[in-house]
Amino acid sequence: MVIGPNTLGLISPGRIKLGMAGGPVADARKAYRPGPVGIASRSGGMTTEIANLLTTHGIGQSTCVGVGGDPLVGSNFLDLAPLFDRDPETKVLVLFCEPGGVVEEALADWVATQKIGLPMVAFVAGRFVDEMPGVRFGHAATIVEGDRGSASAKVAALEKAGIDVAQAFSDIVPLVKKYL
């Protein structure tokens, strides 16, 4: 399995750290702690921000993966979700999503048809991008074709599949807590 390109790597707190996930080891020990929440993120930096948010609220993480923000990545949410679902240590999966690409919509379709038991919480960043067609932002993957790949299309697909979508970054914690 390949993680990346354009990723900071992955971390399973207290077990392994590959790449620059979490920064230097001393910093990673502050932001990450072992626990029941998996994280899959299109942003390496936001992987650490979500882990730190959870850690400051007493919630640890099982495995955290930054998939990268390029149009082509080695492993994406659709590849990783079944692995998290089979992981007995992961009780909830948090997704950090961004505009561009359609993997979130594909994941939503998969979740709806497979009826997996793993609860998921998603945060879709960059919702303002929908209001600025033709303007390019952030990662190379922030390419939206019509409505496909837009933040609003991702939110709608994820919600339709039964995935909780946090309206604000701070909403991640209460949504995760309802499953723990």
XYZ file of C-alpha atoms in Angstrom:
180
model
C 0.000 0.000 0.000
C 1.293 3.444 -0.889
C 0.603 6.612 1.115
C 1.152 9.906 -0.729
C 2.638 11.618 -2.655
C 2.444 15.045 -1.051
C 1.772 13.663 2.412
C 3.323 14.054 5.844
C 2.844 10.320 6.406
C 1.044 8.384 9.090
C 1.197 7.874 12.818
C -0.186 5.257 15.166
C 0.415 6.911 18.553
C 2.684 4.959 20.852
C 3.539 2.507 18.052
C 4.913 3.998 14.853
C 5.477 7.262 13.052
C 6.275 7.264 9.334
C 7.257 10.464 7.595
C 6.820 13.865 9.182
C 3.333 13.269 10.615
C 3.066 15.372 13.758
C 6.444 17.011 13.211
C 9.379 16.188 15.499
C 8.818 13.261 17.878
C 8.512 15.537 20.934
C 5.748 17.541 19.231
C 3.965 14.400 18.004
C 3.874 13.107 21.593
C 2.034 16.281 22.620
C -0.548 16.241 19.816
C -1.222 12.512 19.521
C -2.129 9.876 22.099
C -3.317 6.272 21.759
C -7.066 5.800 21.575
C -10.120 4.755 19.535
C -10.372 7.384 16.781
C -8.916 6.952 13.305
C -8.127 9.991 11.183
C -7.805 10.127 7.391
C -7.046 13.558 5.991
C -6.264 15.216 2.699
C -4.041 17.649 4.630
C -1.021 16.579 6.663
C -1.155 19.654 8.857
C -4.856 19.196 9.515
C -4.233 15.568 10.480
C -2.219 16.906 13.411
C -4.748 19.656 14.145
C -7.569 17.117 14.418
C -5.440 14.788 16.568
C -4.493 17.688 18.827
C -8.144 18.809 19.083
C -9.158 15.301 20.116
C -6.192 14.897 22.486
C -6.983 18.166 24.294
C -10.472 16.761 24.888
C -9.124 13.458 26.250
C -9.738 11.428 23.080
C -6.873 9.397 21.624
C -6.241 8.086 18.143
C -5.702 4.602 16.680
C -4.065 5.490 13.365
C -3.846 8.830 11.549
C -3.085 9.032 7.836
C -2.457 12.066 5.667
C -3.351 10.905 2.161
C -2.044 14.032 0.446
C -3.728 16.716 -1.579
C -2.609 15.908 -5.106
C -5.060 14.812 -7.817
C -3.461 11.338 -7.783
C -2.618 9.748 -4.459
C -1.428 6.280 -3.533
C -4.217 5.497 -1.076
C -7.368 7.520 -0.614
C -10.369 7.521 1.733
C -12.044 4.749 -0.234
C -8.944 2.550 0.159
C -8.481 3.332 3.857
C -12.080 3.225 5.171
C -12.367 -0.589 4.899
C -9.079 -0.952 6.786
C -10.294 1.313 9.581
C -13.614 -0.579 9.604
C -11.759 -3.880 10.156
C -9.475 -2.415 12.835
C -10.802 -3.513 16.262
C -9.080 -0.516 17.906
C -10.866 2.075 15.738
C -14.356 2.969 16.982
C -14.876 6.170 14.953
C -13.233 7.539 11.783
C -12.729 11.276 11.279
C -12.252 12.521 7.712
C -10.772 15.884 6.765
C -12.068 16.695 3.283
C -11.285 19.493 0.828
C -12.791 20.721 -2.436
C -11.629 18.955 -5.580
C -11.697 15.356 -6.676
C -14.599 13.000 -6.129
C -13.237 10.449 -3.654
C -15.523 11.705 -0.877
C -18.560 11.168 -3.099
C -17.258 7.692 -4.011
C -16.733 6.918 -0.324
C -20.280 8.073 0.442
C -21.623 5.715 -2.246
C -19.551 2.857 -0.806
C -20.729 3.537 2.758
C -24.360 3.649 1.617
C -24.142 0.340 -0.260
C -21.890 -1.594 2.130
C -23.696 -0.592 5.342
C -20.447 -0.615 7.319
C -20.607 -0.420 11.082
C -17.854 2.122 11.633
C -19.288 5.563 12.393
C -17.686 8.424 10.491
C -17.429 12.136 11.134
C -16.313 14.423 8.315
C -15.237 18.023 8.157
C -15.300 19.615 4.698
C -12.956 22.589 4.544
C -13.011 25.304 1.914
C -16.757 25.691 1.576
C -16.161 29.268 0.461
C -14.564 27.912 -2.747
C -18.050 27.079 -4.075
C -18.817 30.804 -4.119
C -15.734 31.612 -6.222
C -15.886 29.549 -9.439
C -12.775 29.660 -11.561
C -10.488 30.695 -8.700
C -7.862 28.132 -7.756
C -7.034 27.428 -4.110
C -4.688 25.261 -2.079
C -3.691 21.829 -3.218
C -3.358 20.769 -6.822
C -6.451 18.613 -6.365
C -8.686 21.632 -5.757
C -10.121 21.308 -9.225
C -13.892 21.238 -9.373
C -15.796 20.202 -12.488
C -19.256 21.730 -12.344
C -20.723 20.481 -9.072
C -18.581 17.317 -8.953
C -15.904 17.723 -6.315
C -17.386 20.879 -4.834
C -17.575 21.267 -1.070
C -21.375 21.409 -1.171
C -21.576 18.222 -3.283
C -19.290 16.452 -0.810
C -21.352 17.580 2.193
C -24.589 16.448 0.517
C -23.180 13.032 -0.469
C -21.634 12.386 2.949
C -24.813 13.365 4.801
C -26.971 11.259 2.471
C -24.765 8.252 3.303
C -25.321 8.810 7.026
C -21.903 10.292 7.739
C -22.011 13.104 10.291
C -20.637 16.326 8.817
C -19.245 18.873 11.260
C -20.397 22.376 10.366
C -17.487 23.921 12.297
C -14.096 22.453 13.154
C -14.993 22.551 16.851
C -18.064 20.372 16.138
C -15.806 17.374 15.477
C -15.382 16.609 19.194
C -19.088 16.404 20.161
C -19.857 14.359 17.046
C -17.045 11.908 17.870
C -18.089 11.712 21.539
C -21.592 10.532 20.642
C -20.014 7.324 19.264
C -17.607 6.641 22.135
